[in-house]
């Protein structure tokens, strides 16, 4: 069995529920491994061992993606997985990993293919962004409380597209609300640790309003320290900023056509890129983009995208520049200037 997908919190819930269900009466023989620390041969051998004091033997492999692809971890992966005895319960967990998202997706796909080829079961933990609001409402109601749509939207804006993060932060807000009947927007804002996407959004929002000080503050929150400026820029500042501006550009097309992303005609949507595509975004993400789209013209957005591209070139040495931090601060000041034209 492989627990996969992009929602870490839901995946861990699934693992705990699976182990509880597999141990209804007697203790389960359980052994855990870490991918990348022990070879696939070792955890396959452990899974194939006949249980001694239980009907079944469970082996859980966490952080599976650190083992590489299924082909890199073991030869003839699907045949070796299929050869495990009926007494074996092998649970592979594709935990969330940092680094290159495309590489992680490739590793995850390789293991999913191998497990399915061995007639194993793959549970893909993911959530449709458009159904996330309803899911969070159910989480609150299950704890005997209420929450407004605005409070949920604030939570989603602050945690990004991850339902796992939203649920974790919601748990904190419920505790913070105490004996109150409802979880308020103020409770969400008080305890939620914002995502980097939220910080970029606040930085751009301040830049559009000409508030240089708050915009610089958000930039420094994102970067952390001057020594980490270049890594932070390439890892999330520039990609997230570029993504938000491209969504705002699509939103501006909707504004100029007098429509909304969900009802945009083909003449508008055919101009949308495959990624990021505004129509496929969650409602809160569409609302963010529309707020920027109403404030910026297409010419301003083109200039701002060029500013981000130039900052990327300076950091790579393709254009003249100084330190990484200076390059990011210059970029921000140029965004403020473009927004004020």
mmCIF file of C-alpha atoms in Angstrom:
data_model
loop_
_atom_site.group_PDB
_atom_site.id
_atom_site.type_symbol
_atom_site.label_atom_id
_atom_site.label_comp_id
_atom_site.label_asym_id
_atom_site.label_seq_id
_atom_site.Cartn_x
_atom_site.Cartn_y
_atom_site.Cartn_z
ATOM 1 C CA UNK A 1 0.000 0.000 0.000
ATOM 2 C CA UNK A 2 1.211 3.497 -0.856
ATOM 3 C CA UNK A 3 -0.035 6.652 0.858
ATOM 4 C CA UNK A 4 0.683 9.375 -1.654
ATOM 5 C CA UNK A 5 -0.606 12.800 -2.696
ATOM 6 C CA UNK A 6 0.286 16.363 -1.818
ATOM 7 C CA UNK A 7 -1.678 16.810 1.423
ATOM 8 C CA UNK A 8 0.702 15.928 4.232
ATOM 9 C CA UNK A 9 -1.733 16.329 7.123
ATOM 10 C CA UNK A 10 -4.406 14.161 5.503
ATOM 11 C CA UNK A 11 -1.785 11.545 4.632
ATOM 12 C CA UNK A 12 -0.638 11.270 8.258
ATOM 13 C CA UNK A 13 -4.251 10.991 9.416
ATOM 14 C CA UNK A 14 -4.719 8.173 6.923
ATOM 15 C CA UNK A 15 -1.632 6.336 8.208
ATOM 16 C CA UNK A 16 -2.803 6.478 11.827
ATOM 17 C CA UNK A 17 -6.313 5.352 10.867
ATOM 18 C CA UNK A 18 -4.901 2.451 8.838
ATOM 19 C CA UNK A 19 -2.713 1.183 11.685
ATOM 20 C CA UNK A 20 -5.607 1.426 14.159
ATOM 21 C CA UNK A 21 -7.854 -0.551 11.806
ATOM 22 C CA UNK A 22 -5.171 -3.221 11.304
ATOM 23 C CA UNK A 23 -4.905 -3.782 15.072
ATOM 24 C CA UNK A 24 -8.495 -4.501 16.172
ATOM 25 C CA UNK A 25 -7.792 -7.003 18.970
ATOM 26 C CA UNK A 26 -4.172 -8.111 19.310
ATOM 27 C CA UNK A 27 -1.002 -5.968 19.153
ATOM 28 C CA UNK A 28 0.356 -5.610 15.639
ATOM 29 C CA UNK A 29 3.978 -6.505 14.916
ATOM 30 C CA UNK A 30 5.220 -3.177 13.619
ATOM 31 C CA UNK A 31 8.599 -2.047 12.315
ATOM 32 C CA UNK A 32 9.348 1.390 10.884
ATOM 33 C CA UNK A 33 12.022 2.484 8.420
ATOM 34 C CA UNK A 34 13.194 5.795 6.964
ATOM 35 C CA UNK A 35 13.591 6.028 3.209
ATOM 36 C CA UNK A 36 17.171 6.841 2.239
ATOM 37 C CA UNK A 37 18.588 5.577 5.549
ATOM 38 C CA UNK A 38 17.908 1.857 5.055
ATOM 39 C CA UNK A 39 17.881 0.045 1.733
ATOM 40 C CA UNK A 40 14.771 -1.300 0.082
ATOM 41 C CA UNK A 41 16.233 -4.801 0.488
ATOM 42 C CA UNK A 42 16.136 -4.357 4.268
ATOM 43 C CA UNK A 43 12.535 -3.218 4.555
ATOM 44 C CA UNK A 44 11.343 -5.768 2.000
ATOM 45 C CA UNK A 45 13.042 -8.502 3.998
ATOM 46 C CA UNK A 46 11.405 -7.226 7.188
ATOM 47 C CA UNK A 47 7.983 -7.151 5.506
ATOM 48 C CA UNK A 48 8.470 -10.704 4.239
ATOM 49 C CA UNK A 49 9.309 -12.125 7.676
ATOM 50 C CA UNK A 50 6.638 -14.440 9.125
ATOM 51 C CA UNK A 51 4.974 -12.771 12.159
ATOM 52 C CA UNK A 52 5.660 -14.391 15.545
ATOM 53 C CA UNK A 53 3.039 -13.095 17.997
ATOM 54 C CA UNK A 54 0.464 -11.677 15.598
ATOM 55 C CA UNK A 55 -1.505 -12.637 12.524
ATOM 56 C CA UNK A 56 0.106 -9.884 10.507
ATOM 57 C CA UNK A 57 3.420 -8.069 10.356
ATOM 58 C CA UNK A 58 3.360 -4.382 9.446
ATOM 59 C CA UNK A 59 6.293 -2.469 8.021
ATOM 60 C CA UNK A 60 5.957 1.294 7.555
ATOM 61 C CA UNK A 61 8.448 3.169 5.372
ATOM 62 C CA UNK A 62 8.310 6.920 5.990
ATOM 63 C CA UNK A 63 9.886 9.558 3.716
ATOM 64 C CA UNK A 64 9.814 7.078 0.841
ATOM 65 C CA UNK A 65 10.864 9.651 -1.764
ATOM 66 C CA UNK A 66 14.327 9.866 -0.189
ATOM 67 C CA UNK A 67 14.931 6.349 -1.545
ATOM 68 C CA UNK A 68 14.801 7.713 -5.102
ATOM 69 C CA UNK A 69 12.536 6.238 -7.754
ATOM 70 C CA UNK A 70 11.211 2.691 -7.396
ATOM 71 C CA UNK A 71 13.655 1.622 -10.121
ATOM 72 C CA UNK A 72 16.588 3.225 -8.303
ATOM 73 C CA UNK A 73 15.599 1.703 -4.947
ATOM 74 C CA UNK A 74 15.211 -1.867 -6.224
ATOM 75 C CA UNK A 75 15.371 -3.816 -9.447
ATOM 76 C CA UNK A 76 12.117 -5.289 -10.762
ATOM 77 C CA UNK A 77 10.246 -3.284 -8.115
ATOM 78 C CA UNK A 78 6.706 -4.370 -8.957
ATOM 79 C CA UNK A 79 7.601 -8.114 -8.945
ATOM 80 C CA UNK A 80 9.331 -7.883 -5.584
ATOM 81 C CA UNK A 81 6.408 -6.019 -4.065
ATOM 82 C CA UNK A 82 3.937 -8.549 -5.463
ATOM 83 C CA UNK A 83 5.960 -11.443 -3.943
ATOM 84 C CA UNK A 84 5.294 -10.341 -0.348
ATOM 85 C CA UNK A 85 3.307 -12.935 1.670
ATOM 86 C CA UNK A 86 -0.363 -12.435 2.691
ATOM 87 C CA UNK A 87 0.736 -11.903 6.303
ATOM 88 C CA UNK A 88 2.645 -8.780 5.265
ATOM 89 C CA UNK A 89 1.289 -5.251 5.528
ATOM 90 C CA UNK A 90 3.798 -2.974 3.818
ATOM 91 C CA UNK A 91 2.833 0.695 4.022
ATOM 92 C CA UNK A 92 4.911 3.115 1.951
ATOM 93 C CA UNK A 93 4.428 6.764 2.880
ATOM 94 C CA UNK A 94 5.409 9.465 0.386
ATOM 95 C CA UNK A 95 5.876 12.163 3.022
ATOM 96 C CA UNK A 96 6.153 15.815 2.065
ATOM 97 C CA UNK A 97 9.693 16.727 1.029
ATOM 98 C CA UNK A 98 11.371 20.061 0.421
ATOM 99 C CA UNK A 99 13.384 20.939 -2.654
ATOM 100 C CA UNK A 100 12.384 20.524 -6.293
ATOM 101 C CA UNK A 101 8.619 19.942 -6.555
ATOM 102 C CA UNK A 102 8.973 18.530 -10.068
ATOM 103 C CA UNK A 103 11.525 15.963 -8.902
ATOM 104 C CA UNK A 104 9.297 14.975 -5.978
ATOM 105 C CA UNK A 105 6.362 14.552 -8.368
ATOM 106 C CA UNK A 106 8.494 12.310 -10.602
ATOM 107 C CA UNK A 107 9.563 10.152 -7.629
ATOM 108 C CA UNK A 108 5.980 9.899 -6.378
ATOM 109 C CA UNK A 109 4.730 8.858 -9.836
ATOM 110 C CA UNK A 110 7.406 6.152 -10.069
ATOM 111 C CA UNK A 111 6.336 4.548 -6.780
ATOM 112 C CA UNK A 112 2.643 4.823 -7.643
ATOM 113 C CA UNK A 113 3.293 2.987 -10.906
ATOM 114 C CA UNK A 114 5.294 0.216 -9.179
ATOM 115 C CA UNK A 115 2.705 -0.338 -6.440
ATOM 116 C CA UNK A 116 -0.193 -0.478 -8.892
ATOM 117 C CA UNK A 117 1.750 -2.907 -11.102
ATOM 118 C CA UNK A 118 2.109 -5.174 -8.042
ATOM 119 C CA UNK A 119 -1.691 -5.015 -7.504
ATOM 120 C CA UNK A 120 -1.119 -2.850 -4.455
ATOM 121 C CA UNK A 121 -3.378 -0.018 -3.357
ATOM 122 C CA UNK A 122 -2.494 3.657 -3.812
ATOM 123 C CA UNK A 123 -4.340 6.307 -1.799
ATOM 124 C CA UNK A 124 -3.827 9.752 -3.323
ATOM 125 C CA UNK A 125 -4.410 12.360 -0.639
ATOM 126 C CA UNK A 126 -5.425 15.579 -2.338
ATOM 127 C CA UNK A 127 -8.242 18.077 -2.041
ATOM 128 C CA UNK A 128 -10.067 20.009 -4.735
ATOM 129 C CA UNK A 129 -9.354 23.667 -3.849
ATOM 130 C CA UNK A 130 -12.953 24.570 -4.683
ATOM 131 C CA UNK A 131 -14.287 22.162 -2.032
ATOM 132 C CA UNK A 132 -11.826 23.235 0.655
ATOM 133 C CA UNK A 133 -14.150 25.802 2.247
ATOM 134 C CA UNK A 134 -16.846 23.149 2.819
ATOM 135 C CA UNK A 135 -14.254 20.711 4.226
ATOM 136 C CA UNK A 136 -13.027 23.275 6.780
ATOM 137 C CA UNK A 137 -16.575 24.147 7.794
ATOM 138 C CA UNK A 138 -17.205 20.479 8.559
ATOM 139 C CA UNK A 139 -14.023 20.366 10.638
ATOM 140 C CA UNK A 140 -15.267 23.276 12.752
ATOM 141 C CA UNK A 141 -18.792 21.891 13.118
ATOM 142 C CA UNK A 142 -17.387 18.503 14.212
ATOM 143 C CA UNK A 143 -15.817 20.334 17.143
ATOM 144 C CA UNK A 144 -19.135 21.958 18.109
ATOM 145 C CA UNK A 145 -18.362 25.467 16.843
ATOM 146 C CA UNK A 146 -19.334 27.800 14.010
ATOM 147 C CA UNK A 147 -17.229 29.883 11.642
ATOM 148 C CA UNK A 148 -18.075 32.570 9.107
ATOM 149 C CA UNK A 149 -17.216 32.383 5.407
ATOM 150 C CA UNK A 150 -15.010 35.446 5.830
ATOM 151 C CA UNK A 151 -13.006 33.762 8.617
ATOM 152 C CA UNK A 152 -12.525 30.682 6.426
ATOM 153 C CA UNK A 153 -11.430 32.841 3.477
ATOM 154 C CA UNK A 154 -8.891 34.596 5.710
ATOM 155 C CA UNK A 155 -7.564 31.214 6.846
ATOM 156 C CA UNK A 156 -7.254 30.004 3.247
ATOM 157 C CA UNK A 157 -5.541 33.201 2.157
ATOM 158 C CA UNK A 158 -3.021 32.886 4.996
ATOM 159 C CA UNK A 159 -2.261 29.199 4.449
ATOM 160 C CA UNK A 160 -2.332 28.965 0.651
ATOM 161 C CA UNK A 161 -3.615 25.942 -1.226
ATOM 162 C CA UNK A 162 -2.698 23.399 1.456
ATOM 163 C CA UNK A 163 -5.714 21.908 3.236
ATOM 164 C CA UNK A 164 -3.283 20.217 5.642
ATOM 165 C CA UNK A 165 -1.881 23.546 6.791
ATOM 166 C CA UNK A 166 -5.343 25.067 6.959
ATOM 167 C CA UNK A 167 -6.605 22.239 9.191
ATOM 168 C CA UNK A 168 -3.555 22.502 11.460
ATOM 169 C CA UNK A 169 -3.986 26.248 11.861
ATOM 170 C CA UNK A 170 -7.740 25.818 12.326
ATOM 171 C CA UNK A 171 -7.102 23.487 15.275
ATOM 172 C CA UNK A 172 -5.068 26.265 16.921
ATOM 173 C CA UNK A 173 -7.779 28.855 16.269
ATOM 174 C CA UNK A 174 -10.445 26.599 17.805
ATOM 175 C CA UNK A 175 -8.348 26.224 20.957
ATOM 176 C CA UNK A 176 -7.700 29.965 20.992
ATOM 177 C CA UNK A 177 -11.436 30.688 20.724
ATOM 178 C CA UNK A 178 -11.964 28.781 23.990
ATOM 179 C CA UNK A 179 -15.573 28.752 25.158
ATOM 180 C CA UNK A 180 -16.753 31.106 22.413
ATOM 181 C CA UNK A 181 -19.468 29.691 20.178
ATOM 182 C CA UNK A 182 -17.775 30.817 16.956
ATOM 183 C CA UNK A 183 -14.251 31.002 15.598
ATOM 184 C CA UNK A 184 -13.845 34.616 14.515
ATOM 185 C CA UNK A 185 -11.674 36.132 11.822
ATOM 186 C CA UNK A 186 -9.699 37.834 14.614
ATOM 187 C CA UNK A 187 -8.936 34.401 16.102
ATOM 188 C CA UNK A 188 -7.599 33.215 12.749
ATOM 189 C CA UNK A 189 -5.390 36.285 12.354
ATOM 190 C CA UNK A 190 -4.106 36.025 15.931
ATOM 191 C CA UNK A 191 -2.750 32.470 15.791
ATOM 192 C CA UNK A 192 -2.220 31.530 12.133
ATOM 193 C CA UNK A 193 1.347 31.354 10.882
ATOM 194 C CA UNK A 194 1.073 32.806 7.372
ATOM 195 C CA UNK A 195 2.457 31.050 4.325
ATOM 196 C CA UNK A 196 5.144 32.645 2.186
ATOM 197 C CA UNK A 197 2.508 33.162 -0.493
ATOM 198 C CA UNK A 198 0.549 35.296 1.983
ATOM 199 C CA UNK A 199 3.675 37.351 2.766
ATOM 200 C CA UNK A 200 4.266 37.928 -0.948
ATOM 201 C CA UNK A 201 0.622 38.931 -1.334
ATOM 202 C CA UNK A 202 0.939 41.440 1.543
ATOM 203 C CA UNK A 203 4.192 42.748 0.070
ATOM 204 C CA UNK A 204 2.569 43.373 -3.326
ATOM 205 C CA UNK A 205 -0.531 44.833 -1.686
ATOM 206 C CA UNK A 206 1.627 47.334 0.227
ATOM 207 C CA UNK A 207 3.646 48.138 -2.916
ATOM 208 C CA UNK A 208 0.461 48.880 -4.884
ATOM 209 C CA UNK A 209 -0.622 51.269 -2.147
ATOM 210 C CA UNK A 210 2.767 53.041 -2.250
ATOM 211 C CA UNK A 211 3.548 51.955 1.345
ATOM 212 C CA UNK A 212 7.254 51.283 0.917
ATOM 213 C CA UNK A 213 7.978 50.626 4.615
ATOM 214 C CA UNK A 214 5.440 47.805 5.076
ATOM 215 C CA UNK A 215 6.416 46.351 1.677
ATOM 216 C CA UNK A 216 10.098 46.267 2.712
ATOM 217 C CA UNK A 217 9.118 44.681 6.025
ATOM 218 C CA UNK A 218 7.320 41.824 4.249
ATOM 219 C CA UNK A 219 10.323 41.353 1.951
ATOM 220 C CA UNK A 220 12.652 40.986 4.941
ATOM 221 C CA UNK A 221 10.237 38.526 6.565
ATOM 222 C CA UNK A 222 10.362 36.444 3.385
ATOM 223 C CA UNK A 223 14.140 36.560 3.031
ATOM 224 C CA UNK A 224 15.044 36.076 6.688
ATOM 225 C CA UNK A 225 18.614 37.423 6.458
ATOM 226 C CA UNK A 226 20.905 38.938 3.843
ATOM 227 C CA UNK A 227 22.978 35.744 3.790
ATOM 228 C CA UNK A 228 19.912 33.793 2.682
ATOM 229 C CA UNK A 229 18.619 36.400 0.214
ATOM 230 C CA UNK A 230 19.684 34.649 -2.997
ATOM 231 C CA UNK A 231 18.345 31.241 -1.960
ATOM 232 C CA UNK A 232 15.056 32.750 -0.781
ATOM 233 C CA UNK A 233 14.729 34.753 -4.009
ATOM 234 C CA UNK A 234 15.033 31.732 -6.296
ATOM 235 C CA UNK A 235 13.144 29.327 -4.045
ATOM 236 C CA UNK A 236 9.951 31.295 -3.459
ATOM 237 C CA UNK A 237 10.115 35.125 -3.710
ATOM 238 C CA UNK A 238 10.497 35.428 -7.480
ATOM 239 C CA UNK A 239 8.399 32.347 -8.437
ATOM 240 C CA UNK A 240 5.522 33.345 -6.128
ATOM 241 C CA UNK A 241 5.645 36.995 -7.146
ATOM 242 C CA UNK A 242 5.689 36.079 -10.833
ATOM 243 C CA UNK A 243 2.768 33.703 -10.301
ATOM 244 C CA UNK A 244 0.676 36.358 -8.549
ATOM 245 C CA UNK A 245 1.350 38.900 -11.283
ATOM 246 C CA UNK A 246 0.394 36.403 -14.014
ATOM 247 C CA UNK A 247 -2.843 35.644 -12.197
ATOM 248 C CA UNK A 248 -3.472 39.387 -11.878
ATOM 249 C CA UNK A 249 -2.889 39.749 -15.627
ATOM 250 C CA UNK A 250 -5.592 37.124 -16.279
ATOM 251 C CA UNK A 251 -7.853 38.878 -13.774
ATOM 252 C CA UNK A 252 -7.357 42.155 -15.648
ATOM 253 C CA UNK A 253 -8.519 40.462 -18.853
ATOM 254 C CA UNK A 254 -11.694 39.485 -16.989
ATOM 255 C CA UNK A 255 -12.145 43.035 -15.671
ATOM 256 C CA UNK A 256 -11.753 44.525 -19.149
ATOM 257 C CA UNK A 257 -14.318 42.017 -20.478
ATOM 258 C CA UNK A 258 -16.781 42.763 -17.674
ATOM 259 C CA UNK A 259 -16.784 39.150 -16.465
ATOM 260 C CA UNK A 260 -15.522 36.959 -13.620
ATOM 261 C CA UNK A 261 -13.019 34.073 -13.836
ATOM 262 C CA UNK A 262 -15.711 31.437 -13.319
ATOM 263 C CA UNK A 263 -17.937 32.888 -16.079
ATOM 264 C CA UNK A 264 -15.305 34.131 -18.506
ATOM 265 C CA UNK A 265 -16.101 33.414 -22.182
ATOM 266 C CA UNK A 266 -13.838 31.362 -24.444
ATOM 267 C CA UNK A 267 -12.514 34.550 -26.054
ATOM 268 C CA UNK A 268 -10.954 35.417 -22.671
ATOM 269 C CA UNK A 269 -10.020 32.002 -21.291
ATOM 270 C CA UNK A 270 -8.142 30.963 -24.427
ATOM 271 C CA UNK A 271 -5.641 33.686 -23.495
ATOM 272 C CA UNK A 272 -5.034 32.081 -20.074
ATOM 273 C CA UNK A 273 -1.842 29.983 -19.732
ATOM 274 C CA UNK A 274 -2.048 26.332 -18.688
ATOM 275 C CA UNK A 275 -0.288 27.195 -15.408
ATOM 276 C CA UNK A 276 -1.208 29.143 -13.448
ATOM 277 C CA UNK A 277 -4.729 29.185 -14.841
ATOM 278 C CA UNK A 278 -7.054 31.582 -13.002
ATOM 279 C CA UNK A 279 -10.151 29.518 -13.760
ATOM 280 C CA UNK A 280 -8.654 26.517 -11.943
ATOM 281 C CA UNK A 281 -7.760 28.460 -8.818
ATOM 282 C CA UNK A 282 -9.668 28.242 -5.538
ATOM 283 C CA UNK A 283 -12.263 31.017 -4.984
ATOM 284 C CA UNK A 284 -10.089 32.841 -2.460
ATOM 285 C CA UNK A 285 -7.161 32.836 -4.922
ATOM 286 C CA UNK A 286 -9.412 34.195 -7.674
ATOM 287 C CA UNK A 287 -10.584 36.952 -5.311
ATOM 288 C CA UNK A 288 -6.969 37.915 -4.568
ATOM 289 C CA UNK A 289 -6.148 38.092 -8.269
ATOM 290 C CA UNK A 290 -9.260 40.132 -9.039
ATOM 291 C CA UNK A 291 -8.346 42.660 -6.327
ATOM 292 C CA UNK A 292 -4.990 43.202 -8.026
ATOM 293 C CA UNK A 293 -6.525 43.084 -11.505
ATOM 294 C CA UNK A 294 -8.911 45.933 -10.708
ATOM 295 C CA UNK A 295 -6.027 48.122 -9.486
ATOM 296 C CA UNK A 296 -3.526 47.512 -12.290
ATOM 297 C CA UNK A 297 -3.685 48.065 -16.029
ATOM 298 C CA UNK A 298 -2.225 45.579 -18.502
ATOM 299 C CA UNK A 299 0.624 48.025 -19.201
ATOM 300 C CA UNK A 300 1.441 48.228 -15.480
ATOM 301 C CA UNK A 301 1.378 44.451 -15.178
ATOM 302 C CA UNK A 302 3.702 44.075 -18.182
ATOM 303 C CA UNK A 303 6.131 46.531 -16.585
ATOM 304 C CA UNK A 304 5.974 44.721 -13.230
ATOM 305 C CA UNK A 305 6.607 41.338 -14.850
ATOM 306 C CA UNK A 306 9.608 42.860 -16.620
ATOM 307 C CA UNK A 307 10.872 44.184 -13.271
ATOM 308 C CA UNK A 308 10.729 40.658 -11.799
ATOM 309 C CA UNK A 309 12.465 39.233 -14.884
ATOM 310 C CA UNK A 310 15.251 41.845 -14.602
ATOM 311 C CA UNK A 311 15.734 41.024 -10.911
ATOM 312 C CA UNK A 312 16.106 37.359 -11.832
ATOM 313 C CA UNK A 313 18.703 38.278 -14.468
ATOM 314 C CA UNK A 314 20.667 40.435 -11.981
ATOM 315 C CA UNK A 315 20.779 37.624 -9.437
ATOM 316 C CA UNK A 316 22.129 35.309 -12.165
ATOM 317 C CA UNK A 317 24.745 37.846 -13.281
ATOM 318 C CA UNK A 318 23.118 38.494 -16.659
ATOM 319 C CA UNK A 319 22.518 42.176 -15.787
ATOM 320 C CA UNK A 320 24.614 44.494 -13.597
ATOM 321 C CA UNK A 321 23.760 44.295 -9.894
ATOM 322 C CA UNK A 322 25.150 44.378 -6.383
ATOM 323 C CA UNK A 323 24.173 42.108 -3.512
ATOM 324 C CA UNK A 324 21.182 39.768 -3.622
ATOM 325 C CA UNK A 325 19.373 41.800 -0.960
ATOM 326 C CA UNK A 326 19.995 45.049 -2.823
ATOM 327 C CA UNK A 327 18.636 43.470 -5.999
ATOM 328 C CA UNK A 328 15.427 42.425 -4.224
ATOM 329 C CA UNK A 329 15.004 45.849 -2.608
ATOM 330 C CA UNK A 330 15.565 47.543 -5.979
ATOM 331 C CA UNK A 331 12.965 45.229 -7.512
ATOM 332 C CA UNK A 332 10.455 46.205 -4.847
ATOM 333 C CA UNK A 333 11.023 49.932 -5.339
ATOM 334 C CA UNK A 334 10.576 49.498 -9.098
ATOM 335 C CA UNK A 335 7.315 47.619 -8.486
ATOM 336 C CA UNK A 336 6.114 50.555 -6.365
ATOM 337 C CA UNK A 337 7.026 52.966 -9.159
ATOM 338 C CA UNK A 338 5.265 50.854 -11.803
ATOM 339 C CA UNK A 339 2.128 50.630 -9.662
ATOM 340 C CA UNK A 340 2.008 54.415 -9.242
ATOM 341 C CA UNK A 341 2.157 55.274 -12.956
#
